[in-house]
Amino acid sequence: MDYLIAFLVGGAICAAVQILMDNTKLMPGRIMVILVCLGTLLGFLGIYEPFAQWAGAGASVPLVGFGNTLAKGMKKAIDEEGMIGLFKGGFTASAVGISAALIFGYLSSLIFSPKMKK
């Protein structure tokens, strides 16, 4: 049942983003920023954590989860180290995810030899 819930929640998030892309003039980069900020805001309001526990990877893997991870890392670092945590907390909390995205993106480009759009 956990897999089904994660699949449905992740699919609903992706469907909502696709509808937003199709029906507005927002560029994908701006939509990505909206999702990251939404995750941060939901985490600040205390809504994201119970939702992520219920939805599992369906909520924590998309960009909304990334925003929440950044915010939690920054809050923890600020509590422990003061204002310097504002600058390094988000990087510390999300370094593994960012590194994985870069490494797998690079490996994919080696395997599939992407071409620029014309």
mmCIF file of N, CA, C and O in Angstrom, residues 66-108:
data_model
loop_
_atom_site.group_PDB
_atom_site.id
_atom_site.type_symbol
_atom_site.label_atom_id
_atom_site.label_comp_id
_atom_site.label_asym_id
_atom_site.label_seq_id
_atom_site.Cartn_x
_atom_site.Cartn_y
_atom_site.Cartn_z
ATOM 1 N N PHE A 66 12.827 18.667 -1.947
ATOM 2 C CA PHE A 66 14.135 19.315 -1.951
ATOM 3 C C PHE A 66 14.084 20.641 -1.201
ATOM 4 O O PHE A 66 14.981 20.962 -0.412
ATOM 5 N N GLY A 67 13.034 21.408 -1.420
ATOM 6 C CA GLY A 67 12.878 22.677 -0.709
ATOM 7 C C GLY A 67 12.779 22.472 0.785
ATOM 8 O O GLY A 67 13.373 23.207 1.571
ATOM 9 N N ASN A 68 12.037 21.442 1.181
ATOM 10 C CA ASN A 68 11.908 21.142 2.604
ATOM 11 C C ASN A 68 13.254 20.714 3.195
ATOM 12 O O ASN A 68 13.612 21.111 4.303
ATOM 13 N N THR A 69 14.017 19.912 2.459
ATOM 14 C CA THR A 69 15.338 19.487 2.932
ATOM 15 C C THR A 69 16.275 20.677 3.112
ATOM 16 O O THR A 69 17.006 20.762 4.105
ATOM 17 N N LEU A 70 16.264 21.598 2.170
ATOM 18 C CA LEU A 70 17.089 22.805 2.296
ATOM 19 C C LEU A 70 16.724 23.597 3.542
ATOM 20 O O LEU A 70 17.595 24.024 4.305
ATOM 21 N N ALA A 71 15.425 23.786 3.750
ATOM 22 C CA ALA A 71 14.974 24.589 4.897
ATOM 23 C C ALA A 71 15.325 23.913 6.220
ATOM 24 O O ALA A 71 15.768 24.590 7.162
ATOM 25 N N LYS A 72 15.129 22.599 6.315
ATOM 26 C CA LYS A 72 15.469 21.893 7.550
ATOM 27 C C LYS A 72 16.963 21.966 7.832
ATOM 28 O O LYS A 72 17.374 22.155 8.972
ATOM 29 N N GLY A 73 17.779 21.819 6.780
ATOM 30 C CA GLY A 73 19.226 21.907 6.956
ATOM 31 C C GLY A 73 19.666 23.279 7.421
ATOM 32 O O GLY A 73 20.540 23.404 8.289
ATOM 33 N N MET A 74 19.048 24.305 6.854
ATOM 34 C CA MET A 74 19.401 25.662 7.257
ATOM 35 C C MET A 74 18.977 25.934 8.697
ATOM 36 O O MET A 74 19.729 26.527 9.475
ATOM 37 N N LYS A 75 17.791 25.494 9.072
ATOM 38 C CA LYS A 75 17.310 25.707 10.447
ATOM 39 C C LYS A 75 18.229 25.019 11.455
ATOM 40 O O LYS A 75 18.614 25.613 12.460
ATOM 41 N N LYS A 76 18.591 23.776 11.158
ATOM 42 C CA LYS A 76 19.472 23.033 12.063
ATOM 43 C C LYS A 76 20.837 23.714 12.195
ATOM 44 O O LYS A 76 21.366 23.871 13.292
ATOM 45 N N ALA A 77 21.401 24.142 11.058
ATOM 46 C CA ALA A 77 22.724 24.783 11.091
ATOM 47 C C ALA A 77 22.678 26.130 11.793
ATOM 48 O O ALA A 77 23.616 26.484 12.514
ATOM 49 N N ILE A 78 21.599 26.875 11.627
ATOM 50 C CA ILE A 78 21.480 28.165 12.320
ATOM 51 C C ILE A 78 21.375 27.946 13.823
ATOM 52 O O ILE A 78 21.992 28.665 14.610
ATOM 53 N N ASP A 79 20.605 26.926 14.227
ATOM 54 C CA ASP A 79 20.484 26.625 15.655
ATOM 55 C C ASP A 79 21.824 26.219 16.267
ATOM 56 O O ASP A 79 22.111 26.544 17.411
ATOM 57 N N GLU A 80 22.648 25.492 15.506
ATOM 58 C CA GLU A 80 23.915 24.988 16.028
ATOM 59 C C GLU A 80 25.058 25.985 15.905
ATOM 60 O O GLU A 80 25.911 26.062 16.782
ATOM 61 N N GLU A 81 25.104 26.738 14.793
ATOM 62 C CA GLU A 81 26.284 27.559 14.504
ATOM 63 C C GLU A 81 26.009 29.045 14.351
ATOM 64 O O GLU A 81 26.922 29.803 14.045
ATOM 65 N N GLY A 82 24.779 29.455 14.455
ATOM 66 C CA GLY A 82 24.458 30.862 14.293
ATOM 67 C C GLY A 82 24.253 31.232 12.833
ATOM 68 O O GLY A 82 23.878 30.405 12.008
ATOM 69 N N MET A 83 24.529 32.485 12.520
ATOM 70 C CA MET A 83 24.224 33.005 11.184
ATOM 71 C C MET A 83 25.031 32.353 10.064
ATOM 72 O O MET A 83 24.591 32.353 8.925
ATOM 73 N N ILE A 84 26.184 31.773 10.355
ATOM 74 C CA ILE A 84 26.947 31.097 9.302
ATOM 75 C C ILE A 84 26.160 29.899 8.768
ATOM 76 O O ILE A 84 26.298 29.502 7.615
ATOM 77 N N GLY A 85 25.287 29.341 9.594
ATOM 78 C CA GLY A 85 24.445 28.231 9.184
ATOM 79 C C GLY A 85 23.480 28.604 8.078
ATOM 80 O O GLY A 85 23.038 27.750 7.306
ATOM 81 N N LEU A 86 23.151 29.885 7.991
ATOM 82 C CA LEU A 86 22.289 30.367 6.920
ATOM 83 C C LEU A 86 22.917 30.102 5.559
ATOM 84 O O LEU A 86 22.227 29.801 4.586
ATOM 85 N N PHE A 87 24.230 30.172 5.505
ATOM 86 C CA PHE A 87 24.936 29.999 4.235
ATOM 87 C C PHE A 87 25.338 28.567 3.947
ATOM 88 O O PHE A 87 25.456 28.177 2.802
ATOM 89 N N LYS A 88 25.567 27.765 4.982
ATOM 90 C CA LYS A 88 26.057 26.418 4.719
ATOM 91 C C LYS A 88 25.084 25.306 5.048
ATOM 92 O O LYS A 88 25.254 24.182 4.601
ATOM 93 N N GLY A 89 24.029 25.571 5.775
ATOM 94 C CA GLY A 89 23.102 24.534 6.207
ATOM 95 C C GLY A 89 22.375 23.832 5.070
ATOM 96 O O GLY A 89 22.237 22.609 5.068
ATOM 97 N N GLY A 90 21.909 24.597 4.107
ATOM 98 C CA GLY A 90 21.196 23.999 2.977
ATOM 99 C C GLY A 90 22.092 23.119 2.130
ATOM 100 O O GLY A 90 21.674 22.058 1.654
ATOM 101 N N PHE A 91 23.343 23.534 1.962
ATOM 102 C CA PHE A 91 24.290 22.735 1.177
ATOM 103 C C PHE A 91 24.639 21.430 1.878
ATOM 104 O O PHE A 91 24.739 20.382 1.250
ATOM 105 N N THR A 92 24.826 21.508 3.182
ATOM 106 C CA THR A 92 25.160 20.314 3.952
ATOM 107 C C THR A 92 24.020 19.300 3.899
ATOM 108 O O THR A 92 24.247 18.110 3.700
ATOM 109 N N ALA A 93 22.797 19.766 4.052
ATOM 110 C CA ALA A 93 21.642 18.867 4.101
ATOM 111 C C ALA A 93 21.340 18.228 2.755
ATOM 112 O O ALA A 93 20.854 17.107 2.692
ATOM 113 N N SER A 94 21.630 18.923 1.680
ATOM 114 C CA SER A 94 21.219 18.426 0.359
ATOM 115 C C SER A 94 22.396 18.002 -0.517
ATOM 116 O O SER A 94 22.202 17.706 -1.698
ATOM 117 N N ALA A 95 23.591 17.948 0.030
ATOM 118 C CA ALA A 95 24.776 17.654 -0.778
ATOM 119 C C ALA A 95 24.700 16.295 -1.471
ATOM 120 O O ALA A 95 25.098 16.165 -2.630
ATOM 121 N N VAL A 96 24.199 15.288 -0.787
ATOM 122 C CA VAL A 96 24.136 13.958 -1.386
ATOM 123 C C VAL A 96 23.194 13.955 -2.581
ATOM 124 O O VAL A 96 23.512 13.403 -3.640
ATOM 125 N N GLY A 97 22.030 14.566 -2.439
ATOM 126 C CA GLY A 97 21.067 14.610 -3.542
ATOM 127 C C GLY A 97 21.593 15.387 -4.730
ATOM 128 O O GLY A 97 21.430 14.971 -5.885
ATOM 129 N N ILE A 98 22.224 16.508 -4.468
ATOM 130 C CA ILE A 98 22.786 17.317 -5.550
ATOM 131 C C ILE A 98 23.919 16.562 -6.247
ATOM 132 O O ILE A 98 23.998 16.529 -7.470
ATOM 133 N N SER A 99 24.786 15.936 -5.460
ATOM 134 C CA SER A 99 25.891 15.167 -6.042
ATOM 135 C C SER A 99 25.376 14.017 -6.893
ATOM 136 O O SER A 99 25.884 13.771 -7.990
ATOM 137 N N ALA A 100 24.369 13.307 -6.401
ATOM 138 C CA ALA A 100 23.804 12.195 -7.164
ATOM 139 C C ALA A 100 23.207 12.687 -8.478
ATOM 140 O O ALA A 100 23.401 12.062 -9.529
ATOM 141 N N ALA A 101 22.504 13.810 -8.442
ATOM 142 C CA ALA A 101 21.915 14.352 -9.669
ATOM 143 C C ALA A 101 22.999 14.711 -10.684
ATOM 144 O O ALA A 101 22.865 14.429 -11.885
ATOM 145 N N LEU A 102 24.076 15.315 -10.219
ATOM 146 C CA LEU A 102 25.173 15.675 -11.122
ATOM 147 C C LEU A 102 25.862 14.437 -11.696
ATOM 148 O O LEU A 102 26.126 14.354 -12.902
ATOM 149 N N ILE A 103 26.152 13.465 -10.849
ATOM 150 C CA ILE A 103 26.858 12.265 -11.305
ATOM 151 C C ILE A 103 26.009 11.471 -12.285
ATOM 152 O O ILE A 103 26.477 11.091 -13.363
ATOM 153 N N PHE A 104 24.732 11.226 -11.933
ATOM 154 C CA PHE A 104 23.885 10.443 -12.827
ATOM 155 C C PHE A 104 23.550 11.207 -14.105
ATOM 156 O O PHE A 104 23.404 10.611 -15.173
ATOM 157 N N GLY A 105 23.442 12.525 -14.018
ATOM 158 C CA GLY A 105 23.240 13.328 -15.227
ATOM 159 C C GLY A 105 24.440 13.227 -16.160
ATOM 160 O O GLY A 105 24.297 13.089 -17.377
ATOM 161 N N TYR A 106 25.629 13.281 -15.587
ATOM 162 C CA TYR A 106 26.840 13.156 -16.395
ATOM 163 C C TYR A 106 26.935 11.767 -17.025
ATOM 164 O O TYR A 106 27.225 11.632 -18.223
ATOM 165 N N LEU A 107 26.692 10.726 -16.228
ATOM 166 C CA LEU A 107 26.743 9.358 -16.765
ATOM 167 C C LEU A 107 25.700 9.159 -17.874
ATOM 168 O O LEU A 107 25.988 8.520 -18.887
ATOM 169 N N SER A 108 24.527 9.712 -17.685
ATOM 170 C CA SER A 108 23.494 9.612 -18.723
ATOM 171 C C SER A 108 23.930 10.309 -20.008
ATOM 172 O O SER A 108 23.664 9.824 -21.104
#
